Coordinates of C-alpha atoms in Angstrom, one line a residue:
X113 CA 69.0 15.6 116.1
X114 CA 67.4 13.0 113.8
X115 CA 67.8 9.5 114.1
X116 CA 69.2 9.4 110.5
X117 CA 71.6 12.4 111.2
X118 CA 72.9 10.7 114.4
X119 CA 73.5 7.5 112.5
X120 CA 75.1 9.0 110.0
X121 CA 77.5 10.7 112.1
X122 CA 78.0 7.8 114.7
X123 CA 79.4 6.7 111.4
X124 CA 81.0 9.6 110.6
X125 CA 82.9 9.0 113.6
X126 CA 83.5 5.6 113.7
X127 CA 85.3 6.0 109.8
X128 CA 87.2 7.8 111.7
X129 CA 88.6 6.2 115.0
X130 CA 89.2 3.3 112.6
X131 CA 91.0 5.8 110.4
X132 CA 92.8 7.1 113.5
X133 CA 94.0 3.4 114.0
X134 CA 94.6 2.4 110.2
X135 CA 91.7 0.7 109.1
X136 CA 90.0 1.8 105.9
X137 CA 86.3 2.0 106.4
X138 CA 86.0 -0.6 102.9
X139 CA 87.6 -2.8 105.2
X140 CA 85.3 -3.6 107.4
X141 CA 82.7 -7.3 107.6
X142 CA 81.1 -6.8 110.7
X143 CA 80.1 -4.0 113.1
X144 CA 77.9 -4.0 115.8
X145 CA 77.4 -1.9 118.9
X146 CA 77.9 -3.7 122.2
X147 CA 75.6 -2.9 125.1
X148 CA 76.6 -2.3 129.4
X149 CA 78.6 1.0 129.2
X150 CA 76.5 3.7 130.0
X151 CA 79.2 6.9 128.7
X152 CA 81.1 6.2 126.1
X153 CA 79.1 4.2 122.8
X154 CA 81.3 0.9 122.2
X155 CA 81.2 -0.6 118.7
X156 CA 83.1 -4.1 118.0
X157 CA 84.7 -4.2 114.7
X158 CA 86.1 -6.9 112.5
X159 CA 88.1 -6.3 109.2
X160 CA 88.7 -8.4 106.2
X161 CA 91.9 -10.1 107.3
X162 CA 90.0 -11.2 111.0
X163 CA 91.5 -8.7 113.3
X164 CA 89.3 -7.6 116.0
X165 CA 88.8 -4.0 117.4
X166 CA 86.5 -1.9 119.8
X167 CA 85.9 1.4 118.9
X168 CA 85.0 3.7 121.8
X169 CA 83.1 7.2 121.2
X170 CA 82.6 9.4 123.6
X171 CA 79.6 11.7 124.2
X172 CA 79.7 14.6 121.3
X173 CA 81.6 18.1 122.4
X174 CA 78.0 19.4 122.0
X175 CA 76.6 17.1 124.9
X176 CA 76.8 17.4 128.9
X177 CA 79.0 15.8 130.9
X178 CA 80.6 15.4 134.4
X179 CA 83.8 17.9 134.9
X180 CA 86.1 14.6 135.8
X181 CA 84.4 12.7 132.2
X182 CA 86.7 15.9 130.1
X183 CA 89.3 13.6 128.3
X184 CA 88.7 10.2 130.0
X185 CA 89.6 8.1 126.6
X186 CA 92.7 9.7 127.1
X187 CA 93.0 8.6 130.5
X188 CA 92.1 5.2 129.6
X189 CA 94.2 5.1 126.8
X190 CA 97.3 6.2 129.2
X191 CA 95.9 3.6 131.7
X192 CA 96.7 0.7 129.5
X193 CA 100.1 1.7 128.1
X194 CA 101.0 2.1 131.5
X195 CA 99.9 -1.1 132.6
X196 CA 101.5 -2.8 129.3
X197 CA 104.7 -1.3 129.9
X198 CA 105.1 -1.3 133.6
X199 CA 103.4 -4.7 134.3
X200 CA 102.3 -7.9 133.0
X201 CA 98.5 -7.8 134.1
X202 CA 96.4 -8.3 130.4
X203 CA 95.0 -5.5 129.1
X204 CA 93.9 -4.2 126.0
X205 CA 97.0 -3.2 123.0
X206 CA 96.0 0.5 122.2
X207 CA 95.8 1.1 118.7
X208 CA 94.3 5.1 118.7
X209 CA 93.2 7.9 120.7
X210 CA 92.3 11.2 120.1
X211 CA 95.1 13.9 120.0
X212 CA 95.5 15.8 123.1
X213 CA 92.8 18.5 123.3
X214 CA 90.2 16.2 122.0
X215 CA 88.7 16.2 118.4
X216 CA 86.0 18.2 116.9
X217 CA 83.7 15.1 116.4
X218 CA 84.2 14.0 119.7
X219 CA 87.2 11.7 121.6
X220 CA 87.7 8.4 120.6
X221 CA 90.0 5.1 121.3
X222 CA 90.4 2.2 119.5
X223 CA 91.7 -0.9 121.2
X224 CA 92.5 -4.5 120.3
X225 CA 89.2 -7.3 120.9
X226 CA 90.3 -9.2 123.4
X227 CA 89.0 -13.2 124.4
X228 CA 86.7 -13.8 127.2
X229 CA 83.6 -12.8 128.9
X230 CA 82.6 -10.4 131.8
X231 CA 82.6 -12.4 134.8
X232 CA 80.1 -10.9 135.6
X233 CA 78.4 -12.9 133.2
X234 CA 80.2 -15.9 133.8
X235 CA 81.1 -16.0 137.5
X236 CA 77.3 -18.3 138.1
X237 CA 78.6 -20.7 135.4
X238 CA 81.2 -21.5 137.4
X239 CA 81.9 -23.9 140.9
X240 CA 83.3 -22.4 144.0
X241 CA 86.9 -23.7 143.2
X242 CA 86.4 -22.0 139.8
X243 CA 85.7 -18.6 141.5
X244 CA 88.5 -18.9 144.5
X245 CA 91.0 -19.3 141.4
X246 CA 89.6 -16.3 139.9
X247 CA 89.8 -14.1 142.5
X248 CA 92.8 -15.2 144.3
X249 CA 94.2 -14.6 140.2
X250 CA 93.0 -10.9 140.5
X251 CA 94.4 -10.3 143.7
X252 CA 97.8 -10.3 142.6
X253 CA 96.9 -8.4 139.5
X254 CA 96.1 -5.6 141.5
X255 CA 98.5 -5.6 143.6
X256 CA 100.9 -5.6 140.4
X257 CA 99.1 -2.4 139.3
X258 CA 99.2 -0.8 142.7
X259 CA 103.1 -1.3 142.5
X260 CA 103.2 0.6 140.0
X261 CA 104.0 4.8 140.5
X262 CA 104.2 7.8 140.0
X263 CA 106.4 11.0 140.3
X264 CA 104.1 13.7 139.2
X265 CA 101.3 14.6 142.1
X266 CA 97.7 12.5 142.9
X267 CA 94.9 13.0 140.6
X268 CA 93.0 12.8 136.9
X269 CA 96.0 12.4 134.2
X270 CA 93.9 14.3 132.0
X271 CA 93.7 16.9 133.8
X272 CA 89.8 18.3 134.2
X273 CA 90.6 20.3 136.9
X274 CA 94.0 21.6 136.5
X275 CA 97.7 20.4 137.5
X276 CA 98.1 17.4 139.3
X277 CA 98.5 17.8 143.3
X278 CA 101.4 16.9 145.2
X279 CA 98.6 16.2 148.1
X280 CA 96.6 13.4 147.9
X281 CA 93.9 15.1 150.6
X282 CA 93.9 18.1 148.4
X283 CA 93.3 15.8 145.4
X284 CA 90.9 13.7 146.5
X285 CA 88.9 16.8 147.8
X286 CA 89.1 19.1 144.5
X287 CA 87.0 15.3 142.9
X288 CA 84.2 16.2 145.5
X289 CA 83.8 19.5 144.4
X290 CA 83.8 19.0 140.8
X291 CA 80.7 16.0 141.7
X292 CA 79.1 18.4 143.8
X293 CA 79.3 21.6 141.5
X294 CA 77.8 18.6 139.0
X295 CA 75.3 18.1 141.0
X296 CA 74.7 22.0 140.9
X297 CA 75.2 22.5 137.2
X298 CA 72.5 19.9 136.8
X299 CA 70.0 20.4 139.5
X300 CA 70.2 17.0 141.2
X301 CA 68.5 16.5 143.9
X302 CA 71.1 15.5 146.9
X303 CA 70.4 13.7 150.6
X304 CA 72.0 16.8 151.5
X305 CA 73.0 20.6 150.6
X306 CA 76.0 20.7 149.0
X307 CA 78.2 22.3 150.7
X308 CA 76.9 20.4 153.6
X309 CA 78.4 17.5 152.0
X310 CA 81.8 19.3 151.5
X311 CA 82.0 19.8 155.0
X312 CA 81.5 16.7 156.6
X313 CA 83.9 15.0 153.6
X314 CA 86.1 18.1 154.8
X315 CA 86.0 17.0 158.2
X316 CA 86.7 13.5 158.1
X317 CA 89.3 13.5 155.4
X318 CA 92.8 14.3 157.9
X319 CA 93.2 10.2 157.8
X320 CA 94.3 10.5 154.2
X321 CA 97.2 12.1 154.6
X322 CA 98.3 9.0 155.4
X323 CA 98.5 8.8 151.6
X324 CA 102.0 9.8 150.6
X325 CA 102.5 8.1 147.0
X326 CA 100.8 8.1 143.9
X327 CA 99.9 4.6 143.2
X328 CA 98.0 3.7 139.8
X329 CA 94.1 2.9 140.5
X330 CA 92.1 1.9 137.7
X331 CA 88.6 2.9 140.0
X332 CA 86.3 0.3 138.1
X333 CA 87.1 -2.9 138.9
X334 CA 83.9 -4.8 139.2
X335 CA 82.8 -7.7 137.7
X336 CA 81.6 -6.7 134.5
X337 CA 85.3 -4.6 133.7
X338 CA 87.1 -8.0 134.5
X339 CA 86.8 -11.0 130.9
X340 CA 87.5 -14.6 131.8
X341 CA 87.1 -17.6 130.1
X342 CA 87.4 -21.3 131.2
X343 CA 90.2 -23.5 131.2
X344 CA 91.0 -27.1 131.8
X345 CA 92.4 -25.7 135.4
X346 CA 89.2 -23.5 135.8
X347 CA 89.0 -19.6 134.7
X348 CA 91.3 -17.7 134.1
X349 CA 91.5 -13.4 133.8
X350 CA 92.2 -12.7 130.1
X351 CA 91.9 -8.7 130.6
X352 CA 90.8 -6.0 132.4
X353 CA 89.2 -3.4 130.4
X354 CA 87.3 0.0 130.9
X355 CA 90.4 2.3 132.6
X356 CA 88.2 6.0 132.1
X357 CA 88.1 6.6 135.6
X358 CA 91.9 6.1 136.3
X359 CA 93.8 8.1 138.3
X360 CA 97.1 8.4 140.9
X361 CA 96.0 8.3 144.0
X362 CA 95.5 5.4 146.5
X363 CA 95.1 1.7 146.5
X364 CA 92.6 1.6 148.8
X365 CA 89.7 4.0 146.9
X366 CA 90.0 0.6 144.6
X367 CA 88.6 -1.6 147.1
X368 CA 85.4 0.2 146.2
X369 CA 84.8 -1.3 143.1
X370 CA 86.4 -4.9 143.8
X371 CA 84.0 -4.9 146.3
X372 CA 80.6 -3.1 144.2
X373 CA 79.0 -6.3 144.7
X374 CA 79.8 -7.9 147.7
X375 CA 82.3 -7.5 151.5
X376 CA 86.0 -6.7 149.7
X377 CA 87.2 -6.8 153.8
X378 CA 86.3 -10.9 153.7
X379 CA 86.7 -11.7 150.1
X380 CA 90.1 -13.7 151.4
X381 CA 90.5 -15.0 148.1
X382 CA 91.3 -12.0 146.3
X383 CA 93.2 -10.7 149.5
X384 CA 95.2 -13.8 150.2
X385 CA 96.5 -13.2 145.9
X386 CA 97.0 -9.6 146.7
X387 CA 99.1 -10.1 149.5
X388 CA 101.1 -12.5 148.1
X389 CA 101.9 -10.7 145.4
X390 CA 103.2 -8.3 147.4
X391 CA 100.0 -6.0 148.2
X392 CA 100.4 -4.8 151.5
X393 CA 96.9 -4.0 153.2
X394 CA 95.1 -4.1 156.3
X395 CA 91.5 -3.2 157.3
X396 CA 92.2 -1.2 160.1
X397 CA 90.2 2.3 161.3
X398 CA 92.0 4.2 158.9
X399 CA 91.6 2.1 156.2
X400 CA 88.1 1.9 156.6
X401 CA 87.2 5.5 156.9
X402 CA 89.0 6.2 153.8
X403 CA 87.5 3.1 152.2
X404 CA 84.4 4.7 153.5
X405 CA 85.3 8.0 151.8
X406 CA 85.8 6.8 148.5
X407 CA 82.5 5.1 149.2
X408 CA 80.8 7.8 149.4
X409 CA 82.5 9.9 146.9
X410 CA 81.5 6.9 144.6
X411 CA 78.0 7.0 145.2
X412 CA 77.6 10.8 144.3
X413 CA 79.5 10.2 141.0
X414 CA 76.3 7.4 140.5
X415 CA 74.0 9.3 141.3
X416 CA 75.1 12.7 139.6
X417 CA 75.9 11.0 136.3
X418 CA 72.4 9.4 136.2
X419 CA 70.9 13.1 134.8
X420 CA 73.0 13.9 132.0
X421 CA 73.0 10.3 130.9
X422 CA 69.0 9.7 131.1
X423 CA 69.0 6.5 132.7
X424 CA 65.3 5.2 132.7
X425 CA 63.1 4.5 135.6
X426 CA 64.4 1.0 136.8
X427 CA 68.0 2.0 136.9
X428 CA 67.0 5.4 138.6
X429 CA 65.3 3.5 141.2
X430 CA 67.5 1.2 141.8
X431 CA 70.2 3.8 142.2
X432 CA 67.9 5.8 144.8
X433 CA 67.9 2.5 146.7
X434 CA 71.2 1.3 146.7
X435 CA 73.2 4.2 145.9
X436 CA 71.4 7.3 147.4
X437 CA 70.2 5.5 150.1
X438 CA 72.6 4.4 151.4
X439 CA 74.7 8.3 150.9
X440 CA 72.3 9.8 153.1
X441 CA 72.4 7.3 155.9
X442 CA 76.3 7.8 155.6
X443 CA 76.5 11.5 155.6
X444 CA 74.0 11.1 158.5
X445 CA 76.4 9.3 160.8
X446 CA 79.5 11.1 159.9
X447 CA 77.5 14.4 160.7
X448 CA 76.7 13.1 164.2
X449 CA 80.4 12.2 164.8
X450 CA 79.7 8.6 164.5
X451 CA 81.2 6.2 162.1
X452 CA 80.4 5.4 158.6
X453 CA 77.6 2.5 158.4
X454 CA 78.5 -0.8 157.1
X455 CA 77.6 -1.3 153.9
X456 CA 76.5 -4.4 152.0
X457 CA 75.9 -3.9 148.4
X458 CA 72.7 -5.8 146.7
X459 CA 72.2 -5.7 142.9
X460 CA 68.7 -5.0 141.9

């Protein structure tokens, strides 16, 4: 597809998404693509009346995606609406989303723009007291989100694998199966054969039976998806964004992305805020085992998605060093009957 044709198709999709949100293209005074995302194309739109909107366009229907990515903009809309209805946590307002079953042009999501800067960018401009304040606030928000329970089962609300499951272990292993199938479909090399990985994780999965209540899990709350702004009393969270990967599941899974750049078990400010807001968390042996399983799953997703997304050489080198290599160590330890090694993220 030529660049001109691709631009025309993208504009057609933008026009359709904005029309779905009640905005005519003639009302648009500024439209620019935002960086940072690796799945959807994201645009910031300004209109003549001063409104700011964010438009997400999922890959076109003819583009390859992972199985769990089917319908995930609808998942994000579901999460944002659920969070707004059942908590006071700041999240974007949904203005439009593709109809069930998707669109012939490809799925879209339109939300109101939120104030703030990604915490990833703002963090180093804030003193230690400010960072502590924000992490404590994040703990309170996360506990509020985890207080939201479901009644229909565990798993992904877009139902890419079929109905929600009554047992969390079944739902989680189904998610693992899907990404391993994707690895085969996209000819992605893994540190061990897919069937061996299934067996290793399945053997360790009995600990998941401790989870009996489905809870709202964002699953991607790393610092880039936390918007914040500085004020007279220190930084504050202005919005939690990009909930495309959300599911009904174990709240311990949330701590993988929340500790993406550091050891969450030592994040006293976050954990203090979480516990103060009623979030129960104790990193005993069982919880650490579950955390390791969820980290292994995240590594699999991050490594396998690189193929259909055509990441550049620099990103692939980082993934090989900080994702594939630790995953191989974890699987090796488990195959020998040992505990998974402790992990400390570095960001290349």
